[in-house]
Amino acid sequence: MSAPDAQPLRLGIAGLGTVGIGAVKIVQRHADVLAARTGRPVMITAVSARDRTKNRDADLSGYAWETDPVALATREDIDVFVELMGGHDGPAKDATIAALKAGKDVVTANKALLAHHGQELAELAESMGRVIRFEAAVAGGIPVIKSLTEGLAGNAIRRVMGVMNGTCNYILTRMETAGLPYDTVFEEARQLGYLEADPNLDVGGIDAGHKLAILASIAFGTKVSFDDVVLEGIGCISIDDIRRAADMGFKIKLLGVAQMTGRGLEQRMTPCLVPASSPLGQLQGGTNMVVIEGDSVGQIVLRGAGAGEGPTASAVMGDVLDIARGTRLPTFGQPAATLADPVPAAVSAPAPYYLRLQLLDKPGALAKIATALGDAGVSISRMRQYGHADTTAPVLIVTHKTTRDAIDVAIAALPATGVVDGSPVALRIEEL
Ligand code: NAP
Ligand code: HSE
């Protein structure tokens, strides 16, 4: 219970969809627990969404309704503006700025907003003496922002990586377990409601890239630089790749990796091979996993639900409770003015690569491929040829450590060999 004279923390929630209604339900269901844990009542004053007549599976009758989220954000009777609408521009950005200027703290689940405007918003928040909290924006219910900004704050972070888009992991693992092609599983994901309104945000790696850019900023003390994230989606992955990779002891994941190297900040969100026996390799379905490596702590693995009403609202409410308790941290873990301009690494750290080629059945074909790779400075570690389909046969190659540039040079040289059918697939093998 809170003290009788304790000031309530008053929330204005904009967005009453999956996450917004989840947050409303937690406030309603756990009012006593929230008050006991913070020493003050946590209450909702006003809400906003587009359609007031929609049935939302929660009793909203006790809250004022605002059609305009900016009006909600600037109401005198709210302390915290909870932005759960989405979108990196438009109402989410306008209302967040209005809230900060009106002296409100902000809690948001909006990774797109922070990936595109994080620095500007962090500077504004600090100039107004306000905080922006966004645990739900990265990996849903997993407390990864809190881990980086608080529990691991004493470490120099070496690398942050993970599977941060549940929809892509669902598609890849379902292709593998059901033996279904990409297009079929993509359609299944759409029917299940897993895909964003613009599916390319998921399968194009953009949503996960937003999350990686936010983590990189906190981990390496740099300004958020989403434009520097190397992005590749999962649309190029075939069931054959998944099967062949499995034969060689790997799983394919849409993997985000951020690391500070001697050549600058490397941020990649690309399909990669990881050892099947590793925690990342064993991650099934829509679950997320974030791996953090610090100089003192070593490796930490965080795993859990990256999306959905309960897990995401759980993260939103964790932020609200921190504000209720008076915890105040700079947005990206250090004052915005001290965040460095990141120098993007021009090339990724060397790694082994997986190559899949469809080879014409001609004498000397393998030798020509080996020569093209050798000429590009790519050395072969393992090679496997599978049974013929008509006049061609799939050939898999695992290279020794090399650069993406060298792989691209080799691939560009392959058509001239006259023995390759179709487009080769090249995927990085991430060393864990
Ligand atoms: P959603 O179900 O589509 O709900 C969006 C809500 O925002 C709806 O209630 C909508 O109103 C309202 N809204 C949209 N534009 C508005 C406007 N101009 N004015 C007022 N209200 C407006 O979205 P969601 O899944 O809850 O996601 C919300 C945020 O959480 C996004 O930033 C998303 O990226 C993030 N997030 C979501 C998940 C997840 O699992 N869903 C996980 C992590 C992060 P109507 O209902 O009237 O249309
Ligand atoms: N589309 C996202 C995912 C939702 O599939 O993980 C959570 O950000």
Short mmCIF file of C-alpha atoms and ligand atoms in Angstrom, two decimals:
data_model
loop_
_atom_site.label_atom_id
_atom_site.label_comp_id
_atom_site.label_asym_id
_atom_site.label_seq_id
_atom_site.Cartn_x
_atom_site.Cartn_y
_atom_site.Cartn_z
CA MET A 1 0.00 0.00 0.00
CA SER A 2 1.09 3.58 -0.61
CA ALA A 3 1.18 6.28 2.05
CA PRO A 4 -2.17 8.14 2.32
CA ASP A 5 -0.60 11.43 1.22
CA ALA A 6 1.52 9.93 -1.62
CA GLN A 7 1.13 11.73 -4.94
CA PRO A 8 -0.26 9.42 -7.62
CA LEU A 9 1.64 8.98 -10.88
CA ARG A 10 -0.84 9.90 -13.60
CA LEU A 11 -0.53 8.30 -17.04
CA GLY A 12 -1.85 9.41 -20.42
CA ILE A 13 -1.80 6.47 -22.83
CA ALA A 14 -1.86 7.18 -26.57
CA GLY A 15 -2.50 4.01 -28.59
CA LEU A 16 -4.94 1.36 -27.41
CA GLY A 17 -3.93 -1.52 -29.64
CA THR A 18 -2.08 -4.67 -28.63
CA VAL A 19 0.42 -2.95 -26.32
CA GLY A 20 -1.76 -0.08 -25.08
CA ILE A 21 -4.57 -2.35 -23.94
CA GLY A 22 -2.00 -4.64 -22.36
CA ALA A 23 -0.72 -1.71 -20.29
CA VAL A 24 -4.26 -0.68 -19.31
CA LYS A 25 -4.96 -4.23 -18.12
CA ILE A 26 -1.84 -4.33 -15.95
CA VAL A 27 -2.71 -0.99 -14.30
CA GLN A 28 -6.24 -2.25 -13.63
CA ARG A 29 -5.29 -5.77 -12.52
CA HIS A 30 -2.29 -4.93 -10.36
CA ALA A 31 -3.11 -1.51 -8.88
CA ASP A 32 -2.29 -2.66 -5.35
CA VAL A 33 1.00 -4.28 -6.33
CA LEU A 34 2.11 -1.25 -8.34
CA ALA A 35 1.33 1.06 -5.41
CA ALA A 36 3.11 -1.22 -2.96
CA ARG A 37 6.21 -1.41 -5.13
CA THR A 38 6.48 2.31 -5.79
CA GLY A 39 4.95 3.76 -2.65
CA ARG A 40 2.34 5.69 -4.66
CA PRO A 41 -0.76 4.95 -6.72
CA VAL A 42 -0.18 4.51 -10.46
CA MET A 43 -3.29 5.55 -12.35
CA ILE A 44 -4.50 6.31 -15.87
CA THR A 45 -6.04 9.74 -16.37
CA ALA A 46 -6.66 9.88 -20.11
CA VAL A 47 -6.32 7.77 -23.25
CA SER A 48 -6.25 8.30 -26.99
CA ALA A 49 -6.76 6.25 -30.14
CA ARG A 50 -8.23 6.89 -33.56
CA ASP A 51 -11.60 5.15 -33.25
CA ARG A 52 -13.51 5.74 -30.02
CA THR A 53 -16.24 3.24 -30.95
CA LYS A 54 -13.92 0.23 -31.28
CA ASN A 55 -14.47 -2.62 -28.80
CA ARG A 56 -11.14 -2.87 -26.98
CA ASP A 57 -11.55 -5.69 -24.49
CA ALA A 58 -10.99 -3.37 -21.51
CA ASP A 59 -13.13 -0.96 -19.48
CA LEU A 60 -11.99 2.55 -20.44
CA SER A 61 -15.01 4.37 -19.01
CA GLY A 62 -13.07 5.88 -16.12
CA TYR A 63 -10.59 7.71 -18.37
CA ALA A 64 -10.86 10.96 -20.30
CA TRP A 65 -10.72 10.46 -24.06
CA GLU A 66 -8.62 12.59 -26.41
CA THR A 67 -8.85 12.13 -30.15
CA ASP A 68 -5.67 14.14 -30.67
CA PRO A 69 -2.58 12.52 -29.09
CA VAL A 70 -0.86 15.92 -28.85
CA ALA A 71 -3.76 17.18 -26.73
CA LEU A 72 -3.37 14.10 -24.53
CA ALA A 73 0.38 14.60 -24.24
CA THR A 74 -0.02 18.15 -22.96
CA ARG A 75 -2.88 17.68 -20.49
CA GLU A 76 -2.20 19.19 -17.11
CA ASP A 77 -3.48 16.11 -15.31
CA ILE A 78 -0.87 13.67 -16.64
CA ASP A 79 2.72 13.17 -15.45
CA VAL A 80 3.82 10.54 -17.96
CA PHE A 81 2.95 10.33 -21.66
CA VAL A 82 2.87 6.69 -22.72
CA GLU A 83 3.29 6.54 -26.51
CA LEU A 84 2.03 3.24 -27.93
CA MET A 85 0.86 4.28 -31.40
CA GLY A 86 3.93 3.51 -33.52
CA GLY A 87 5.47 5.15 -36.59
CA HIS A 88 8.65 7.19 -36.71
CA ASP A 89 7.02 10.42 -37.80
CA GLY A 90 3.54 11.90 -37.57
CA PRO A 91 1.52 11.73 -34.36
CA ALA A 92 4.01 9.60 -32.39
CA LYS A 93 6.84 12.07 -32.95
CA ASP A 94 4.68 15.19 -32.63
CA ALA A 95 3.05 14.03 -29.41
CA THR A 96 6.34 12.87 -27.86
CA ILE A 97 7.95 16.25 -28.53
CA ALA A 98 4.87 18.05 -27.24
CA ALA A 99 4.89 15.94 -24.07
CA LEU A 100 8.57 16.64 -23.35
CA LYS A 101 8.11 20.36 -23.98
CA ALA A 102 5.13 20.31 -21.61
CA GLY A 103 7.34 18.80 -18.90
CA LYS A 104 6.12 15.20 -19.05
CA ASP A 105 8.24 12.08 -18.85
CA VAL A 106 7.76 9.69 -21.77
CA VAL A 107 7.49 5.91 -21.99
CA THR A 108 7.37 4.40 -25.47
CA ALA A 109 7.58 1.03 -27.21
CA ASN A 110 8.42 2.70 -30.51
CA LYS A 111 11.77 1.50 -31.88
CA ALA A 112 11.25 3.24 -35.22
CA LEU A 113 10.84 6.62 -33.49
CA LEU A 114 14.02 6.16 -31.43
CA ALA A 115 16.06 4.72 -34.30
CA HIS A 116 15.26 7.74 -36.48
CA HIS A 117 15.02 10.56 -33.92
CA GLY A 118 16.67 9.20 -30.77
CA GLN A 119 19.37 11.85 -30.48
CA GLU A 120 17.02 14.78 -31.02
CA LEU A 121 14.53 13.39 -28.49
CA ALA A 122 17.24 12.60 -25.93
CA GLU A 123 18.60 16.14 -26.18
CA LEU A 124 15.13 17.62 -25.81
CA ALA A 125 14.33 15.40 -22.82
CA GLU A 126 17.52 16.41 -21.05
CA SER A 127 17.04 20.09 -21.77
CA MET A 128 13.60 19.81 -20.17
CA GLY A 129 14.83 17.71 -17.23
CA ARG A 130 12.64 14.81 -18.39
CA VAL A 131 13.28 11.14 -19.12
CA ILE A 132 12.40 8.90 -22.06
CA ARG A 133 12.12 5.20 -21.28
CA PHE A 134 11.77 2.52 -23.96
CA GLU A 135 12.37 -0.97 -22.62
CA ALA A 136 9.54 -2.37 -24.77
CA ALA A 137 11.10 -1.03 -27.95
CA VAL A 138 13.81 -3.71 -28.06
CA ALA A 139 13.06 -7.42 -27.69
CA GLY A 140 9.61 -6.89 -26.14
CA GLY A 141 9.47 -8.41 -22.67
CA ILE A 142 13.22 -8.99 -22.29
CA PRO A 143 14.75 -6.33 -20.00
CA VAL A 144 17.72 -5.72 -22.29
CA ILE A 145 17.80 -1.91 -22.03
CA LYS A 146 17.85 -2.13 -18.24
CA SER A 147 20.56 -4.78 -18.41
CA LEU A 148 22.80 -2.58 -20.54
CA THR A 149 22.16 0.76 -18.83
CA GLU A 150 22.15 -0.53 -15.26
CA GLY A 151 23.27 -4.07 -14.47
CA LEU A 152 26.14 -4.08 -16.98
CA ALA A 153 27.04 -0.38 -16.72
CA GLY A 154 30.46 -1.23 -15.25
CA ASN A 155 31.56 -3.13 -18.35
CA ALA A 156 33.19 -2.13 -21.59
CA ILE A 157 30.79 -3.84 -23.98
CA ARG A 158 32.57 -5.87 -26.64
CA ARG A 159 29.66 -7.12 -28.70
CA VAL A 160 25.87 -7.16 -28.68
CA MET A 161 24.07 -9.59 -30.92
CA GLY A 162 20.83 -11.41 -31.19
CA VAL A 163 17.63 -12.46 -32.81
CA MET A 164 15.37 -9.46 -32.39
CA ASN A 165 12.52 -10.09 -34.79
CA GLY A 166 10.23 -12.89 -33.70
CA THR A 167 8.38 -13.02 -37.02
CA CYS A 168 11.56 -13.79 -38.97
CA ASN A 169 12.61 -16.41 -36.46
CA TYR A 170 9.15 -17.95 -36.68
CA ILE A 171 9.38 -18.08 -40.49
CA LEU A 172 12.88 -19.58 -40.52
CA THR A 173 12.21 -22.21 -37.87
CA ARG A 174 8.82 -23.13 -39.35
CA MET A 175 10.42 -23.58 -42.80
CA GLU A 176 12.88 -25.95 -41.17
CA THR A 177 10.52 -27.97 -38.97
CA ALA A 178 7.64 -28.26 -41.48
CA GLY A 179 9.81 -28.41 -44.60
CA LEU A 180 7.76 -25.62 -46.17
CA PRO A 181 9.00 -22.99 -48.65
CA TYR A 182 9.43 -19.34 -47.69
CA ASP A 183 6.33 -18.08 -49.56
CA THR A 184 4.04 -20.58 -47.84
CA VAL A 185 5.30 -19.77 -44.36
CA PHE A 186 5.25 -16.03 -45.07
CA GLU A 187 1.54 -16.38 -45.92
CA GLU A 188 1.00 -18.46 -42.78
CA ALA A 189 2.64 -15.72 -40.68
CA ARG A 190 0.34 -13.17 -42.31
CA GLN A 191 -2.74 -15.29 -41.46
CA LEU A 192 -1.56 -15.59 -37.85
CA GLY A 193 -1.26 -11.80 -37.61
CA TYR A 194 2.50 -11.92 -36.98
CA LEU A 195 3.51 -9.55 -39.77
CA GLU A 196 3.65 -5.79 -39.41
CA ALA A 197 1.23 -3.80 -41.60
CA ASP A 198 4.24 -3.30 -43.89
CA PRO A 199 5.75 -6.84 -43.87
CA ASN A 200 9.05 -5.53 -45.19
CA LEU A 201 9.66 -4.02 -41.74
CA ASP A 202 9.89 -7.63 -40.52
CA VAL A 203 11.27 -9.72 -43.38
CA GLY A 204 13.44 -6.91 -44.76
CA GLY A 205 15.24 -6.68 -41.40
CA ILE A 206 14.23 -3.05 -40.79
CA ASP A 207 12.38 -3.57 -37.50
CA ALA A 208 15.26 -5.61 -36.12
CA GLY A 209 17.73 -3.06 -37.52
CA HIS A 210 15.96 -0.31 -35.54
CA LYS A 211 16.41 -2.37 -32.37
CA LEU A 212 20.07 -3.07 -33.08
CA ALA A 213 20.81 0.62 -33.66
CA ILE A 214 19.30 1.47 -30.27
CA LEU A 215 21.32 -1.22 -28.49
CA ALA A 216 24.53 -0.13 -30.24
CA SER A 217 24.06 3.44 -29.04
CA ILE A 218 23.77 2.36 -25.41
CA ALA A 219 26.49 -0.29 -25.63
CA PHE A 220 29.12 1.91 -27.30
CA GLY A 221 28.16 5.43 -26.18
CA THR A 222 27.45 6.59 -29.72
CA LYS A 223 24.57 8.52 -31.28
CA VAL A 224 21.91 6.23 -32.73
CA SER A 225 22.82 5.67 -36.38
CA PHE A 226 20.23 3.45 -38.01
CA ASP A 227 21.36 4.57 -41.49
CA ASP A 228 24.69 2.82 -40.88
CA VAL A 229 23.12 -0.58 -40.12
CA VAL A 230 23.91 -3.05 -42.92
CA LEU A 231 20.51 -4.58 -43.63
CA GLU A 232 19.61 -7.77 -45.48
CA GLY A 233 16.26 -9.51 -45.20
CA ILE A 234 15.36 -13.19 -45.14
CA GLY A 235 13.55 -13.28 -48.52
CA CYS A 236 16.59 -14.86 -50.20
CA ILE A 237 16.63 -17.89 -47.86
CA SER A 238 15.37 -21.11 -49.40
CA ILE A 239 14.39 -24.35 -47.76
CA ASP A 240 17.45 -25.82 -49.49
CA ASP A 241 19.72 -23.37 -47.64
CA ILE A 242 18.12 -24.30 -44.34
CA ARG A 243 18.55 -28.03 -45.03
CA ARG A 244 22.10 -27.75 -46.34
CA ALA A 245 23.16 -25.53 -43.45
CA ALA A 246 21.69 -28.09 -41.04
CA ASP A 247 23.69 -30.87 -42.75
CA MET A 248 26.82 -28.90 -41.95
CA GLY A 249 25.85 -28.26 -38.31
CA PHE A 250 24.38 -24.76 -38.66
CA LYS A 251 21.05 -22.93 -38.36
CA ILE A 252 20.14 -19.82 -40.32
CA LYS A 253 19.04 -16.81 -38.25
CA LEU A 254 18.31 -13.17 -38.98
CA LEU A 255 21.11 -12.09 -36.69
CA GLY A 256 21.97 -8.62 -35.48
CA VAL A 257 25.56 -7.92 -34.51
CA ALA A 258 26.98 -4.65 -33.19
CA GLN A 259 30.62 -4.36 -32.23
CA MET A 260 33.21 -1.63 -31.96
CA THR A 261 36.26 -2.61 -33.98
CA GLY A 262 39.54 -0.91 -34.77
CA ARG A 263 37.91 0.11 -38.07
CA GLY A 264 34.87 1.67 -36.44
CA LEU A 265 31.36 0.67 -35.38
CA GLU A 266 30.02 -2.39 -37.12
CA GLN A 267 26.24 -2.84 -37.18
CA ARG A 268 24.77 -5.69 -39.22
CA MET A 269 21.29 -7.20 -39.37
CA THR A 270 21.64 -10.00 -41.88
CA PRO A 271 20.83 -13.70 -42.28
CA CYS A 272 23.77 -15.63 -40.85
CA LEU A 273 24.70 -19.21 -40.04
CA VAL A 274 25.23 -19.97 -36.37
CA PRO A 275 26.26 -23.28 -34.80
CA ALA A 276 23.14 -25.44 -34.36
CA SER A 277 24.20 -26.33 -30.82
CA SER A 278 24.59 -22.70 -29.67
CA PRO A 279 21.85 -20.92 -27.68
CA LEU A 280 21.10 -18.77 -30.75
CA GLY A 281 21.00 -21.87 -32.96
CA GLN A 282 18.49 -23.53 -30.67
CA LEU A 283 16.11 -20.56 -30.57
CA GLN A 284 12.74 -21.65 -31.95
CA GLY A 285 9.62 -19.81 -33.13
CA GLY A 286 8.82 -16.20 -32.28
CA THR A 287 11.16 -15.99 -29.31
CA ASN A 288 13.91 -13.36 -29.12
CA MET A 289 17.44 -13.72 -27.76
CA VAL A 290 20.01 -11.03 -27.02
CA VAL A 291 23.62 -11.93 -26.25
CA ILE A 292 25.78 -9.28 -24.57
CA GLU A 293 29.52 -9.59 -24.09
CA GLY A 294 31.24 -7.36 -21.53
CA ASP A 295 34.90 -7.23 -20.53
CA SER A 296 34.23 -8.09 -16.90
CA VAL A 297 31.00 -10.06 -17.00
CA GLY A 298 31.81 -12.24 -20.02
CA GLN A 299 28.79 -13.41 -21.98
CA ILE A 300 25.16 -12.87 -20.90
CA VAL A 301 22.27 -14.54 -22.74
CA LEU A 302 18.78 -13.06 -22.41
CA ARG A 303 15.87 -14.97 -23.91
CA GLY A 304 12.12 -14.39 -23.93
CA ALA A 305 9.05 -13.16 -25.74
CA GLY A 306 9.89 -10.31 -28.09
CA ALA A 307 6.32 -9.31 -28.84
CA GLY A 308 2.68 -9.72 -27.82
CA GLU A 309 0.32 -7.96 -25.45
CA GLY A 310 1.56 -9.29 -22.12
CA PRO A 311 5.33 -9.28 -22.64
CA THR A 312 5.43 -5.85 -24.28
CA ALA A 313 3.10 -4.26 -21.73
CA SER A 314 5.23 -5.82 -18.99
CA ALA A 315 8.23 -3.86 -20.29
CA VAL A 316 6.18 -0.65 -20.59
CA MET A 317 5.06 -0.96 -16.99
CA GLY A 318 8.58 -1.66 -15.77
CA ASP A 319 9.53 1.75 -17.17
CA VAL A 320 6.47 3.40 -15.64
CA LEU A 321 7.35 1.96 -12.25
CA ASP A 322 10.91 3.22 -12.47
CA ILE A 323 9.55 6.72 -13.07
CA ALA A 324 7.13 6.30 -10.16
CA ARG A 325 10.07 5.38 -7.92
CA GLY A 326 12.07 8.39 -9.05
CA THR A 327 14.70 6.51 -11.08
CA ARG A 328 16.04 8.95 -13.66
CA LEU A 329 18.64 7.91 -16.23
CA PRO A 330 19.76 9.63 -19.42
CA THR A 331 17.96 8.20 -22.45
CA PHE A 332 20.85 6.16 -23.88
CA GLY A 333 22.60 5.58 -20.55
CA GLN A 334 24.80 8.69 -20.62
CA PRO A 335 24.09 12.39 -21.27
CA ALA A 336 23.09 12.98 -24.90
CA ALA A 337 25.85 15.59 -25.37
CA THR A 338 28.50 12.97 -24.52
CA LEU A 339 27.36 10.45 -27.14
CA ALA A 340 29.99 10.26 -29.88
CA ASP A 341 29.40 10.53 -33.60
CA PRO A 342 29.87 6.93 -34.70
CA VAL A 343 32.44 6.12 -37.33
CA PRO A 344 30.88 3.27 -39.31
CA ALA A 345 33.23 0.40 -40.10
CA ALA A 346 33.76 0.36 -43.86
CA VAL A 347 33.99 -3.44 -43.90
CA SER A 348 32.79 -6.16 -41.57
CA ALA A 349 35.23 -8.17 -39.49
CA PRO A 350 36.44 -11.22 -41.45
CA ALA A 351 34.44 -14.42 -41.01
CA PRO A 352 33.95 -17.77 -42.68
CA TYR A 353 31.19 -17.76 -45.32
CA TYR A 354 28.72 -20.33 -46.58
CA LEU A 355 28.27 -20.41 -50.37
CA ARG A 356 25.63 -22.35 -52.25
CA LEU A 357 26.05 -22.70 -55.99
CA GLN A 358 24.14 -24.66 -58.61
CA LEU A 359 26.90 -26.15 -60.72
CA LEU A 360 26.56 -27.39 -64.32
CA ASP A 361 27.66 -31.00 -64.70
CA LYS A 362 30.79 -30.45 -66.79
CA PRO A 363 34.32 -31.80 -66.48
CA GLY A 364 36.52 -29.39 -64.55
CA ALA A 365 33.58 -27.39 -63.13
CA LEU A 366 34.73 -27.66 -59.51
CA ALA A 367 38.26 -26.67 -60.48
CA LYS A 368 36.97 -23.53 -62.20
CA ILE A 369 35.03 -22.54 -59.08
CA ALA A 370 38.04 -23.16 -56.84
CA THR A 371 40.16 -20.99 -59.16
CA ALA A 372 37.61 -18.12 -59.15
CA LEU A 373 37.50 -18.18 -55.37
CA GLY A 374 41.28 -18.44 -55.12
CA ASP A 375 41.77 -15.50 -57.48
CA ALA A 376 39.55 -13.41 -55.17
CA GLY A 377 41.67 -14.48 -52.17
CA VAL A 378 38.96 -16.77 -50.79
CA SER A 379 40.22 -20.04 -49.38
CA ILE A 380 37.98 -23.13 -49.20
CA SER A 381 37.66 -24.92 -45.86
CA ARG A 382 34.98 -27.50 -46.73
CA MET A 383 33.14 -28.40 -49.92
CA ARG A 384 30.24 -30.77 -50.53
CA GLN A 385 28.46 -31.71 -53.74
CA TYR A 386 24.93 -33.12 -53.62
CA GLY A 387 23.14 -35.43 -56.07
CA HIS A 388 22.26 -34.16 -59.53
CA ALA A 389 18.99 -32.55 -60.50
CA ASP A 390 18.96 -32.93 -64.31
CA THR A 391 22.15 -31.30 -65.56
CA THR A 392 23.08 -29.36 -62.43
CA ALA A 393 24.09 -30.23 -58.88
CA PRO A 394 24.11 -28.10 -55.73
CA VAL A 395 27.54 -27.46 -54.29
CA LEU A 396 28.14 -26.09 -50.82
CA ILE A 397 31.33 -24.38 -49.81
CA VAL A 398 32.43 -23.22 -46.38
CA THR A 399 35.31 -20.79 -46.67
CA HIS A 400 38.07 -19.93 -44.29
CA LYS A 401 37.80 -16.47 -42.73
CA THR A 402 37.49 -13.84 -45.41
CA THR A 403 35.84 -10.49 -46.03
CA ARG A 404 32.46 -9.81 -47.59
CA ASP A 405 34.28 -7.78 -50.25
CA ALA A 406 36.36 -10.80 -51.27
CA ILE A 407 33.22 -12.95 -51.40
CA ASP A 408 31.51 -10.34 -53.61
CA VAL A 409 34.53 -10.26 -55.95
CA ALA A 410 34.44 -14.06 -56.20
CA ILE A 411 30.69 -14.10 -56.88
CA ALA A 412 31.08 -11.45 -59.57
CA ALA A 413 33.67 -13.67 -61.28
CA LEU A 414 31.51 -16.82 -61.27
CA PRO A 415 29.36 -16.19 -64.38
CA ALA A 416 32.53 -16.02 -66.50
CA THR A 417 33.40 -19.59 -65.48
CA GLY A 418 30.45 -20.82 -67.54
CA VAL A 419 29.70 -23.57 -64.99
CA VAL A 420 27.31 -21.84 -62.57
CA ASP A 421 23.55 -21.89 -63.01
CA GLY A 422 21.48 -19.14 -61.34
CA SER A 423 22.50 -16.82 -58.52
CA PRO A 424 24.81 -18.08 -55.78
CA VAL A 425 23.80 -17.58 -52.14
CA ALA A 426 26.46 -16.27 -49.72
CA LEU A 427 25.83 -16.13 -45.97
CA ARG A 428 28.21 -15.16 -43.21
CA ILE A 429 28.97 -17.75 -40.54
CA GLU A 430 28.97 -15.88 -37.24
CA GLU A 431 31.48 -17.08 -34.69
CA LEU A 432 29.88 -17.17 -31.24
P1 NAP B 1 -1.50 -1.47 -32.82
O1 NAP B 1 -2.11 -2.67 -32.24
O2 NAP B 1 -1.59 -1.23 -34.28
O3 NAP B 1 -2.14 -0.20 -32.06
C1 NAP B 1 -1.83 1.10 -32.41
C2 NAP B 1 -2.75 2.01 -31.64
O4 NAP B 1 -2.41 3.36 -31.94
C3 NAP B 1 -4.23 1.84 -32.02
O5 NAP B 1 -5.02 1.86 -30.88
C4 NAP B 1 -4.51 3.06 -32.90
O6 NAP B 1 -5.85 3.52 -32.80
C5 NAP B 1 -3.58 4.07 -32.27
N1 NAP B 1 -3.23 5.13 -33.19
C6 NAP B 1 -2.62 5.03 -34.38
N2 NAP B 1 -2.51 6.23 -34.94
C7 NAP B 1 -3.08 7.11 -34.09
C8 NAP B 1 -3.32 8.49 -34.12
N3 NAP B 1 -2.96 9.22 -35.16
N4 NAP B 1 -3.95 9.05 -33.08
C9 NAP B 1 -4.33 8.32 -32.03
N5 NAP B 1 -4.14 6.99 -31.95
C10 NAP B 1 -3.54 6.40 -32.97
O7 NAP B 1 0.05 -1.36 -32.43
P2 NAP B 1 0.82 -2.14 -31.29
O8 NAP B 1 1.16 -3.50 -31.79
O9 NAP B 1 0.11 -2.03 -30.01
O10 NAP B 1 2.21 -1.34 -31.26
C11 NAP B 1 2.34 -0.11 -30.60
C12 NAP B 1 3.81 0.26 -30.51
O11 NAP B 1 4.49 -0.75 -29.79
C13 NAP B 1 4.53 0.36 -31.86
O12 NAP B 1 5.52 1.35 -31.79
C14 NAP B 1 5.18 -1.01 -31.99
O13 NAP B 1 6.31 -0.99 -32.84
C15 NAP B 1 5.57 -1.25 -30.57
N6 NAP B 1 5.76 -2.66 -30.24
C16 NAP B 1 4.77 -3.55 -30.46
C17 NAP B 1 4.94 -4.87 -30.10
C18 NAP B 1 3.84 -5.87 -30.29
O14 NAP B 1 4.04 -7.03 -29.91
N7 NAP B 1 2.68 -5.52 -30.82
C19 NAP B 1 6.16 -5.28 -29.53
C20 NAP B 1 7.16 -4.34 -29.31
C21 NAP B 1 6.95 -3.03 -29.66
P3 NAP B 1 -7.11 2.65 -33.30
O15 NAP B 1 -7.11 1.45 -32.41
O16 NAP B 1 -8.27 3.51 -33.08
O17 NAP B 1 -6.83 2.32 -34.72
N1 HSE B 2 7.34 -7.34 -35.66
C1 HSE B 2 8.08 -7.48 -34.45
C2 HSE B 2 8.60 -8.91 -34.34
C3 HSE B 2 7.20 -7.10 -33.28
O1 HSE B 2 8.17 -9.78 -35.10
O2 HSE B 2 9.45 -9.19 -33.51
C4 HSE B 2 7.97 -6.73 -32.06
O3 HSE B 2 8.79 -5.64 -32.23
#
